[in-house]
Coordinates of C-alpha atoms in Angstrom, one line a residue:
Chain A
M1 CA -8.9 -33.0 -19.9
E2 CA -9.8 -33.2 -16.2
L3 CA -9.2 -29.9 -14.6
N4 CA -10.9 -28.9 -11.4
L5 CA -11.3 -25.1 -11.7
K6 CA -11.7 -24.8 -7.9
E7 CA -8.1 -25.9 -7.5
I8 CA -6.8 -23.2 -9.8
R9 CA -4.7 -20.7 -7.9
P10 CA -2.7 -17.6 -8.8
Y11 CA 0.2 -18.5 -11.0
K12 CA 3.4 -20.1 -9.6
K13 CA 6.5 -21.0 -11.5
G14 CA 6.3 -24.7 -10.6
A15 CA 2.7 -25.1 -11.6
G16 CA 1.6 -27.2 -14.6
Y17 CA -0.8 -24.6 -15.8
S18 CA -0.5 -21.0 -16.7
Y19 CA -3.0 -18.3 -17.8
T20 CA -3.6 -15.8 -20.6
L21 CA -5.1 -12.6 -19.0
G22 CA -7.1 -10.5 -21.4
A23 CA -8.9 -11.1 -24.7
F24 CA -6.0 -10.7 -27.1
P25 CA -3.6 -13.3 -25.6
T26 CA -6.5 -15.7 -25.0
M27 CA -7.6 -15.4 -28.6
E28 CA -4.0 -16.2 -29.7
L29 CA -4.0 -19.3 -27.4
I30 CA -7.2 -20.6 -29.1
K31 CA -5.9 -19.9 -32.5
K32 CA -2.3 -21.2 -32.2
K33 CA -2.3 -23.7 -29.3
K34 CA -5.8 -24.9 -28.8
E35 CA -4.6 -28.4 -27.9
R36 CA -3.1 -26.9 -24.7
A37 CA -6.1 -24.8 -23.8
A38 CA -7.9 -26.3 -20.8
A39 CA -10.5 -23.7 -20.3
V40 CA -11.6 -20.1 -21.1
V41 CA -13.1 -18.1 -18.2
V42 CA -15.1 -15.0 -18.8
S43 CA -16.6 -12.4 -16.5
S44 CA -20.3 -12.1 -16.1
R45 CA -19.8 -8.4 -17.1
Y46 CA -17.9 -9.3 -20.3
E47 CA -19.2 -7.8 -23.5
G48 CA -16.3 -8.1 -25.8
S49 CA -16.6 -8.1 -29.6
A50 CA -14.9 -11.5 -29.8
D51 CA -17.4 -14.3 -29.1
F52 CA -15.4 -16.6 -27.0
K53 CA -18.4 -18.8 -26.2
E54 CA -19.0 -19.7 -29.8
L55 CA -15.4 -20.1 -30.5
C56 CA -14.9 -22.5 -27.6
E57 CA -17.8 -24.6 -28.6
K58 CA -16.4 -24.9 -32.1
E59 CA -12.9 -25.8 -30.9
N60 CA -14.2 -28.0 -28.1
I61 CA -12.7 -26.0 -25.3
R62 CA -14.3 -25.7 -21.9
Y63 CA -16.0 -22.3 -21.4
E64 CA -17.2 -20.9 -18.2
V65 CA -18.6 -17.7 -16.7
N66 CA -16.8 -17.4 -13.4
D67 CA -16.1 -14.1 -11.7
K68 CA -14.5 -15.6 -8.6
L69 CA -12.0 -17.5 -10.6
L70 CA -11.1 -14.5 -12.7
N71 CA -10.5 -12.5 -9.6
R72 CA -8.1 -15.2 -8.3
L73 CA -6.1 -15.3 -11.5
S74 CA -5.8 -11.5 -12.2
T75 CA -3.9 -10.0 -9.3
K76 CA -3.8 -6.5 -10.4
E77 CA -6.1 -5.2 -13.1
N78 CA -9.6 -5.7 -14.2
C79 CA -9.6 -8.7 -16.5
F80 CA -12.7 -9.9 -18.2
V81 CA -11.4 -12.9 -20.1
A82 CA -8.7 -15.5 -19.2
G83 CA -7.5 -18.7 -20.7
I84 CA -6.1 -21.6 -18.7
F85 CA -3.5 -23.7 -20.6
E86 CA -1.3 -26.6 -19.9
K87 CA 2.4 -25.8 -20.1
Y88 CA 4.4 -27.7 -22.8
E89 CA 7.9 -28.2 -24.0
E90 CA 9.2 -27.9 -27.5
E91 CA 12.4 -28.5 -29.4
L92 CA 14.2 -26.0 -31.7
R93 CA 14.4 -27.0 -35.3
A94 CA 17.9 -27.9 -36.5
D95 CA 17.3 -26.6 -40.0
R96 CA 16.3 -23.1 -39.0
P97 CA 18.1 -20.0 -37.6
H98 CA 17.9 -19.4 -33.9
V99 CA 18.0 -16.7 -31.3
V100 CA 19.5 -17.6 -27.9
L101 CA 19.1 -15.4 -24.8
V102 CA 21.6 -16.0 -22.1
N103 CA 20.1 -15.4 -18.6
V104 CA 17.4 -12.9 -19.7
S105 CA 15.9 -11.7 -16.4
D106 CA 12.9 -9.4 -17.1
M107 CA 9.6 -10.9 -18.0
G108 CA 8.4 -7.8 -19.9
N109 CA 11.6 -7.8 -22.0
L110 CA 11.2 -11.5 -22.7
G111 CA 7.6 -11.0 -23.8
T112 CA 8.6 -8.1 -26.0
I113 CA 11.4 -10.2 -27.6
I114 CA 9.0 -13.1 -28.2
R115 CA 6.6 -10.8 -30.0
T116 CA 9.5 -9.3 -32.0
L117 CA 10.9 -12.7 -33.1
A118 CA 7.4 -13.9 -34.2
G119 CA 7.1 -10.6 -36.2
L120 CA 10.5 -10.9 -37.8
G121 CA 10.1 -14.5 -38.7
I122 CA 12.7 -16.2 -36.4
P123 CA 10.4 -18.4 -34.3
D124 CA 13.0 -20.7 -32.7
L125 CA 14.2 -19.3 -29.4
G126 CA 16.7 -20.9 -27.0
I127 CA 17.0 -19.6 -23.4
I128 CA 19.9 -20.4 -21.1
A129 CA 18.8 -20.8 -17.5
P130 CA 18.7 -19.1 -15.0
C131 CA 16.2 -16.9 -16.7
A132 CA 12.8 -15.2 -16.6
D133 CA 9.8 -17.6 -16.7
H134 CA 8.4 -17.6 -20.3
F135 CA 5.1 -19.1 -19.1
N136 CA 4.5 -16.5 -16.4
P137 CA 1.2 -14.6 -17.3
K138 CA 3.2 -11.3 -17.4
T139 CA 5.5 -12.7 -20.1
V140 CA 2.5 -14.1 -22.0
R141 CA 0.8 -10.7 -21.8
A142 CA 3.9 -8.7 -22.8
S143 CA 4.3 -11.1 -25.8
M144 CA 0.7 -10.2 -26.8
G145 CA 0.1 -14.0 -27.1
A146 CA 2.9 -14.4 -29.6
L147 CA 4.3 -17.0 -27.2
F148 CA 2.0 -19.5 -28.8
S149 CA 3.5 -18.8 -32.2
I150 CA 7.1 -19.6 -31.5
R151 CA 9.1 -22.5 -30.2
I152 CA 11.0 -22.1 -26.9
K153 CA 13.5 -24.4 -25.3
I154 CA 15.3 -23.8 -22.0
Y155 CA 18.9 -25.1 -21.7
D156 CA 20.9 -25.5 -18.5
S157 CA 24.0 -24.2 -20.2
F158 CA 25.2 -22.7 -23.5
E159 CA 27.4 -25.8 -24.0
E160 CA 24.2 -27.9 -23.9
Y161 CA 22.6 -25.8 -26.6
K162 CA 25.8 -25.7 -28.7
S163 CA 26.3 -29.5 -28.6
K164 CA 22.8 -30.0 -30.0
F165 CA 23.3 -27.6 -33.0
P166 CA 26.9 -28.0 -34.1
D167 CA 26.2 -26.7 -37.6
H168 CA 24.9 -23.3 -36.5
E169 CA 27.3 -20.5 -37.0
L170 CA 27.4 -18.4 -33.8
F171 CA 27.1 -14.6 -33.6
P172 CA 27.4 -13.4 -30.0
F173 CA 26.3 -9.7 -29.7
M174 CA 28.7 -8.0 -27.4
L175 CA 29.4 -4.4 -26.3
D176 CA 33.0 -4.9 -27.6
G177 CA 32.3 -7.2 -30.5
E178 CA 34.9 -7.3 -33.3
N179 CA 32.5 -7.0 -36.2
T180 CA 30.3 -3.9 -36.6
L181 CA 26.8 -5.0 -37.5
S182 CA 26.4 -4.2 -41.1
I183 CA 23.9 -5.9 -43.4
N184 CA 26.2 -5.6 -46.3
E185 CA 29.4 -6.8 -44.8
I186 CA 28.5 -9.7 -42.5
S187 CA 27.8 -12.6 -44.8
H188 CA 26.2 -15.6 -43.2
G189 CA 24.5 -18.8 -44.3
E190 CA 21.0 -19.9 -43.5
L191 CA 22.0 -21.6 -40.2
Y192 CA 23.0 -19.0 -37.7
T193 CA 22.5 -18.4 -34.0
L194 CA 22.2 -14.8 -32.7
I195 CA 23.3 -14.7 -29.0
F196 CA 22.3 -12.0 -26.6
G197 CA 23.3 -11.6 -22.9
N198 CA 21.5 -10.5 -19.7
E199 CA 20.0 -7.0 -19.4
A200 CA 22.5 -5.8 -16.8
T201 CA 25.6 -7.6 -17.5
G202 CA 25.6 -8.5 -21.3
L203 CA 27.3 -11.7 -22.4
P204 CA 30.2 -13.1 -20.4
K205 CA 33.6 -12.5 -21.9
E206 CA 34.1 -16.1 -23.0
F207 CA 31.5 -15.6 -25.7
A208 CA 33.8 -13.3 -27.6
G209 CA 35.8 -16.3 -28.7
M210 CA 32.8 -18.2 -30.1
G211 CA 32.0 -17.7 -33.7
R212 CA 32.0 -14.1 -34.9
S213 CA 31.2 -11.5 -32.2
I214 CA 29.1 -8.5 -33.3
F215 CA 28.9 -5.0 -32.1
I216 CA 25.8 -2.8 -32.9
P217 CA 27.2 0.6 -33.7
Q218 CA 26.1 3.1 -31.0
T219 CA 27.1 6.4 -29.5
E220 CA 28.9 6.7 -26.2
T221 CA 26.0 8.7 -24.9
V222 CA 24.2 5.7 -23.5
D223 CA 25.5 2.8 -21.5
S224 CA 24.0 0.4 -24.1
L225 CA 20.8 -0.1 -26.1
N226 CA 18.2 -2.0 -24.1
L227 CA 17.9 -5.7 -24.7
P228 CA 14.7 -6.0 -26.8
I229 CA 15.9 -3.1 -29.0
S230 CA 19.3 -4.9 -29.6
V231 CA 17.5 -8.2 -30.4
G232 CA 15.2 -6.3 -32.8
I233 CA 17.9 -4.5 -34.6
G234 CA 20.2 -7.6 -34.8
T235 CA 17.5 -10.0 -35.9
F236 CA 16.1 -7.6 -38.5
S237 CA 19.5 -7.1 -39.9
F238 CA 20.2 -10.8 -40.3
V239 CA 16.8 -11.7 -41.6
H240 CA 16.7 -8.8 -44.0
S241 CA 20.1 -9.6 -45.5
L242 CA 18.8 -13.2 -46.3
V243 CA 15.3 -12.6 -47.6
G244 CA 16.1 -9.6 -49.8
N245 CA 14.0 -6.6 -50.4
G246 CA 10.3 -6.9 -50.7
E247 CA 10.0 -10.7 -50.3
K248 CA 7.2 -11.6 -48.0
L249 CA 8.3 -13.4 -44.8
S250 CA 6.3 -16.4 -43.8
Chain B
M1 CA 18.0 29.1 -7.5
E2 CA 15.5 29.6 -4.8
L3 CA 13.7 26.3 -4.2
N4 CA 11.9 25.5 -1.0
L5 CA 12.2 21.7 -0.6
K6 CA 9.3 21.6 1.8
E7 CA 7.1 22.6 -1.0
I8 CA 8.2 19.8 -3.3
R9 CA 5.3 17.4 -3.9
P10 CA 4.9 14.1 -5.9
Y11 CA 5.2 14.8 -9.6
K12 CA 2.4 16.4 -11.5
K13 CA 2.3 17.2 -15.2
G14 CA 1.8 20.9 -14.8
A15 CA 4.6 21.3 -12.3
G16 CA 7.7 23.3 -13.1
Y17 CA 10.0 20.7 -11.6
S18 CA 10.5 17.0 -12.1
Y19 CA 12.6 14.3 -10.6
T20 CA 15.2 11.7 -11.4
L21 CA 14.6 8.7 -9.2
G22 CA 17.6 6.5 -8.7
A23 CA 21.4 6.9 -8.9
F24 CA 21.8 6.3 -12.7
P25 CA 19.4 9.0 -14.0
T26 CA 20.5 11.4 -11.3
M27 CA 24.1 11.0 -12.4
E28 CA 23.0 11.7 -16.0
L29 CA 21.2 14.8 -14.9
I30 CA 24.4 16.1 -13.3
K31 CA 26.6 15.2 -16.2
K32 CA 24.4 16.4 -19.0
K33 CA 22.0 19.1 -17.6
K34 CA 23.6 20.4 -14.5
E35 CA 22.3 23.9 -15.2
R36 CA 18.8 22.6 -14.7
A37 CA 19.6 20.6 -11.5
A38 CA 18.1 22.3 -8.5
A39 CA 19.0 19.7 -5.8
V40 CA 20.2 16.2 -5.2
V41 CA 18.5 14.4 -2.3
V42 CA 19.9 11.3 -0.7
S43 CA 18.7 8.8 1.9
S44 CA 20.4 8.7 5.3
R45 CA 20.9 5.0 4.4
Y46 CA 22.5 5.6 1.1
E47 CA 25.9 4.0 0.6
G48 CA 26.2 4.1 -3.2
S49 CA 29.5 3.9 -5.0
A50 CA 28.9 7.2 -6.7
D51 CA 29.8 10.0 -4.4
F52 CA 27.0 12.5 -5.0
K53 CA 28.1 14.8 -2.2
E54 CA 31.5 15.5 -3.7
L55 CA 30.1 15.8 -7.2
C56 CA 27.4 18.3 -6.1
E57 CA 30.0 20.4 -4.3
K58 CA 32.1 20.4 -7.4
E59 CA 29.2 21.3 -9.7
N60 CA 27.7 23.7 -7.2
I61 CA 24.4 21.8 -6.9
R62 CA 22.5 21.8 -3.7
Y63 CA 22.9 18.5 -1.8
E64 CA 20.7 17.3 1.0
V65 CA 20.2 14.2 3.1
N66 CA 16.4 14.1 3.5
D67 CA 14.5 10.8 4.0
K68 CA 11.1 12.5 4.3
L69 CA 11.4 14.2 0.9
L70 CA 12.7 11.1 -0.8
N71 CA 9.6 9.2 0.5
R72 CA 7.4 11.9 -0.9
L73 CA 9.0 11.7 -4.3
S74 CA 9.2 8.0 -4.8
T75 CA 5.7 6.6 -4.7
K76 CA 6.5 3.0 -5.2
E77 CA 10.0 1.6 -4.7
N78 CA 12.8 2.2 -2.3
C79 CA 14.8 5.0 -3.8
F80 CA 18.0 6.2 -2.2
V81 CA 18.9 9.1 -4.5
A82 CA 16.8 11.6 -6.4
G83 CA 17.5 14.7 -8.4
I84 CA 15.2 17.7 -8.6
F85 CA 15.4 19.6 -11.9
E86 CA 13.7 22.5 -13.5
K87 CA 11.8 21.6 -16.7
Y88 CA 13.0 23.2 -19.9
E89 CA 12.2 23.7 -23.5
E90 CA 14.4 23.0 -26.5
E91 CA 14.3 23.4 -30.3
L92 CA 15.1 20.8 -32.8
R93 CA 18.1 21.6 -35.1
A94 CA 17.2 22.4 -38.7
D95 CA 20.4 20.8 -40.0
R96 CA 20.0 17.4 -38.4
P97 CA 17.7 14.4 -39.1
H98 CA 14.7 14.0 -36.8
V99 CA 12.4 11.4 -35.4
V100 CA 8.8 12.5 -34.8
L101 CA 6.4 10.5 -32.7
V102 CA 2.7 11.2 -33.3
N103 CA 0.6 10.8 -30.1
V104 CA 2.9 8.3 -28.3
S105 CA 0.9 7.4 -25.2
D106 CA 3.1 5.1 -23.0
M107 CA 5.7 6.6 -20.7
G108 CA 7.8 3.4 -20.6
N109 CA 7.8 3.3 -24.4
L110 CA 8.7 7.0 -24.7
G111 CA 11.6 6.5 -22.3
T112 CA 12.9 3.5 -24.2
I113 CA 12.7 5.4 -27.5
I114 CA 14.6 8.3 -26.0
R115 CA 17.3 6.0 -24.8
T116 CA 17.4 4.3 -28.2
L117 CA 17.7 7.6 -30.1
A118 CA 20.5 8.7 -27.9
G119 CA 22.2 5.4 -28.5
L120 CA 21.8 5.5 -32.3
G121 CA 22.8 9.1 -32.7
I122 CA 19.5 10.8 -33.7
P123 CA 19.1 13.2 -30.7
D124 CA 16.4 15.4 -32.1
L125 CA 12.9 14.2 -31.2
G126 CA 9.7 15.9 -32.1
I127 CA 6.5 14.8 -30.4
I128 CA 3.0 15.6 -31.6
A129 CA 0.5 16.2 -28.7
P130 CA -1.5 14.8 -27.1
C131 CA 1.2 12.5 -25.9
A132 CA 2.9 10.9 -22.9
D133 CA 4.7 13.4 -20.6
H134 CA 8.4 13.2 -21.4
F135 CA 9.3 14.8 -18.1
N136 CA 7.4 12.4 -15.9
P137 CA 9.8 10.6 -13.6
K138 CA 8.6 7.2 -15.1
T139 CA 9.7 8.4 -18.6
V140 CA 13.0 9.7 -17.2
R141 CA 13.7 6.4 -15.5
A142 CA 12.8 4.3 -18.6
S143 CA 15.2 6.5 -20.6
M144 CA 17.9 5.7 -18.1
G145 CA 18.6 9.4 -17.9
A146 CA 19.1 9.6 -21.7
L147 CA 16.4 12.3 -21.7
F148 CA 19.2 14.8 -20.7
S149 CA 21.2 13.9 -23.8
I150 CA 18.6 14.6 -26.5
R151 CA 16.5 17.6 -27.6
I152 CA 12.7 17.2 -27.4
K153 CA 10.1 19.6 -28.7
I154 CA 6.3 19.2 -28.4
Y155 CA 4.1 20.4 -31.3
D156 CA 0.4 20.8 -31.3
S157 CA 0.0 19.4 -34.7
F158 CA 2.2 17.7 -37.4
E159 CA 1.5 20.7 -39.7
E160 CA 3.2 22.9 -37.1
Y161 CA 6.2 20.7 -37.2
K162 CA 6.3 20.4 -41.0
S163 CA 6.0 24.1 -41.5
K164 CA 9.2 24.7 -39.4
F165 CA 11.3 22.1 -41.3
P166 CA 10.2 22.4 -44.9
D167 CA 13.5 20.9 -46.1
H168 CA 13.2 17.6 -44.3
E169 CA 12.2 14.6 -46.4
L170 CA 9.4 12.8 -44.7
F171 CA 9.3 9.0 -44.1
P172 CA 6.1 7.9 -42.4
F173 CA 6.3 4.4 -41.1
M174 CA 3.0 2.7 -41.7
L175 CA 1.6 -0.8 -41.5
D176 CA 0.8 -0.6 -45.2
G177 CA 3.6 1.6 -46.4
E178 CA 4.5 1.5 -50.0
N179 CA 8.2 1.0 -49.6
T180 CA 9.7 -1.9 -47.8
L181 CA 12.4 -0.9 -45.4
S182 CA 15.6 -1.8 -47.1
I183 CA 18.9 -0.2 -46.4
N184 CA 20.1 -0.7 -49.9
E185 CA 17.1 0.6 -51.8
I186 CA 15.8 3.5 -49.9
S187 CA 18.2 6.3 -50.7
H188 CA 17.9 9.4 -48.7
G189 CA 19.8 12.6 -48.0
E190 CA 21.0 13.9 -44.7
L191 CA 17.9 15.8 -43.8
Y192 CA 15.1 13.3 -43.1
T193 CA 12.3 12.8 -40.6
L194 CA 11.2 9.4 -39.5
I195 CA 7.6 9.5 -38.4
F196 CA 6.0 6.9 -36.2
G197 CA 2.4 6.6 -34.9
N198 CA 0.6 5.8 -31.7
E199 CA 1.1 2.4 -30.0
A200 CA -2.5 1.2 -30.6
T201 CA -3.6 2.9 -33.8
G202 CA -0.4 3.6 -35.8
L203 CA -0.2 6.7 -38.0
P204 CA -3.5 8.1 -39.4
K205 CA -4.1 7.3 -43.1
E206 CA -3.3 10.8 -44.3
F207 CA 0.3 10.3 -43.5
A208 CA 0.6 7.8 -46.4
G209 CA 0.5 10.7 -48.8
M210 CA 3.3 12.6 -47.2
G211 CA 6.8 11.9 -48.4
R212 CA 7.7 8.2 -49.0
S213 CA 5.8 5.8 -46.7
I214 CA 7.7 2.9 -45.3
F215 CA 6.7 -0.6 -44.2
I216 CA 9.0 -2.7 -42.0
P217 CA 8.9 -6.2 -43.4
Q218 CA 7.2 -8.5 -40.8
T219 CA 5.2 -11.8 -40.7
E220 CA 1.5 -11.9 -40.4
T221 CA 1.9 -13.8 -37.1
V222 CA 1.8 -10.7 -35.0
D223 CA -0.5 -7.7 -35.2
S224 CA 2.6 -5.5 -35.5
L225 CA 6.0 -4.9 -34.0
N226 CA 5.8 -2.8 -30.8
L227 CA 6.6 0.9 -31.1
P228 CA 10.1 1.1 -29.5
I229 CA 11.2 -1.9 -31.7
S230 CA 9.9 -0.3 -34.8
V231 CA 11.7 3.0 -34.0
G232 CA 14.9 1.1 -33.2
I233 CA 14.9 -0.9 -36.5
G234 CA 13.8 2.1 -38.6
T235 CA 16.3 4.5 -37.1
F236 CA 19.2 2.0 -37.1
S237 CA 18.5 1.4 -40.8
F238 CA 18.5 5.0 -41.8
V239 CA 21.6 6.0 -39.6
H240 CA 23.5 2.9 -40.7
S241 CA 23.0 3.6 -44.4
L242 CA 24.4 7.1 -44.0
V243 CA 27.4 6.6 -41.8
G244 CA 28.7 3.5 -43.5
N245 CA 30.2 0.5 -41.8
G246 CA 32.6 0.9 -38.9
E247 CA 32.4 4.7 -38.7
K248 CA 32.1 6.0 -35.2
L249 CA 28.9 7.8 -34.4
S250 CA 29.2 11.0 -32.4

């Protein structure tokens, strides 16, 4: 891979490369997506427990001690290790359940959701544009590197998504959904799509007519639960009702 | 209430007052804890939809247009409305279920958890020190003002908490808990305490021996779910199994 490190600049949305800032997401990059890793850059002051040099040699990834470059990449905090990776596209699998986020706008939320989906075992995520950039280093960091463990596909519209997966049963999560979320009473097959709206506005009204709309029971004390919490509760409930108690997720 | 606004300084942990920055949490302060509201301060450029002046007159809360003071209070962003409130202490109710956070360290996480507990209907939260400051304006903001809807009590140790509520059944959430979280199989009475550990370290091992330890099923892809997500899933599961499907929470 020919990459001139001198040309590497702070992240921009249109760039072909992005960065993992910090040891944890950089380790995840090497473990899960080494074919996209272009280089690992460490500080001359780095004395971490993870030996990136040895690992990079073993995985045939370019390794460089370069303080100047690290300073360029990490705008805010002290950062002693960074990975540079080539962006990539993936397709969702037609035989697996999905989560779809419609116009998610906050990178921290998106990263937290990615980590949650990886943890709960639903690693196929569709996102309807416009949306937060899933490759932005802030998102990568908020995901704790779980970005590299899940498949993400951006669609221009929900119709585009729907036309590709006609067999998935749709469950839009709405603040006035008809069905209360209940593990015992919402039966569903193995092919389902859980749909969540934007942080501020939720899902547009027309989603209520698609599939079976769902309401997460909540008090009137708060405006709504926040988006990552809703995704966590909704996804856990669906996964849990399928796998049964005590079965190990994979 | 005698409050000299000229003496109001940026928030400090030891201070007797704290602040709501922004219209939403300030509105929650007035609605839910007006007896603690010392003043509402607005920018001369404020043209919000909520008429704070009228509301403050009605509720007999001091109202002031004061750009200088606003600038002192809001360190980072533009802020057009702020509330000043007196800190207060509350006790948890002995006849209600609780959530206890052991050494929660991030103010954003704590605020999100507070909002989640208000939304899920478990408004009695114990926190074991050392911990993030629940009155810090960052926590208040992350809670979207839900701080004023729940009861929070800080304890010096878990033993202190436990001795005050001997009738609560304890459910420590651990990464190697014995019982898989399952709504159908974990039976519990109305008096329970869900216990969650610190973001980085989780609960100390000795908690495994208290009550019935719980493990939220998750893949090995991620290190763990993040704290607010775990609290959301755990609390939802317990509340849900008690109130039954479709019953309105209060």
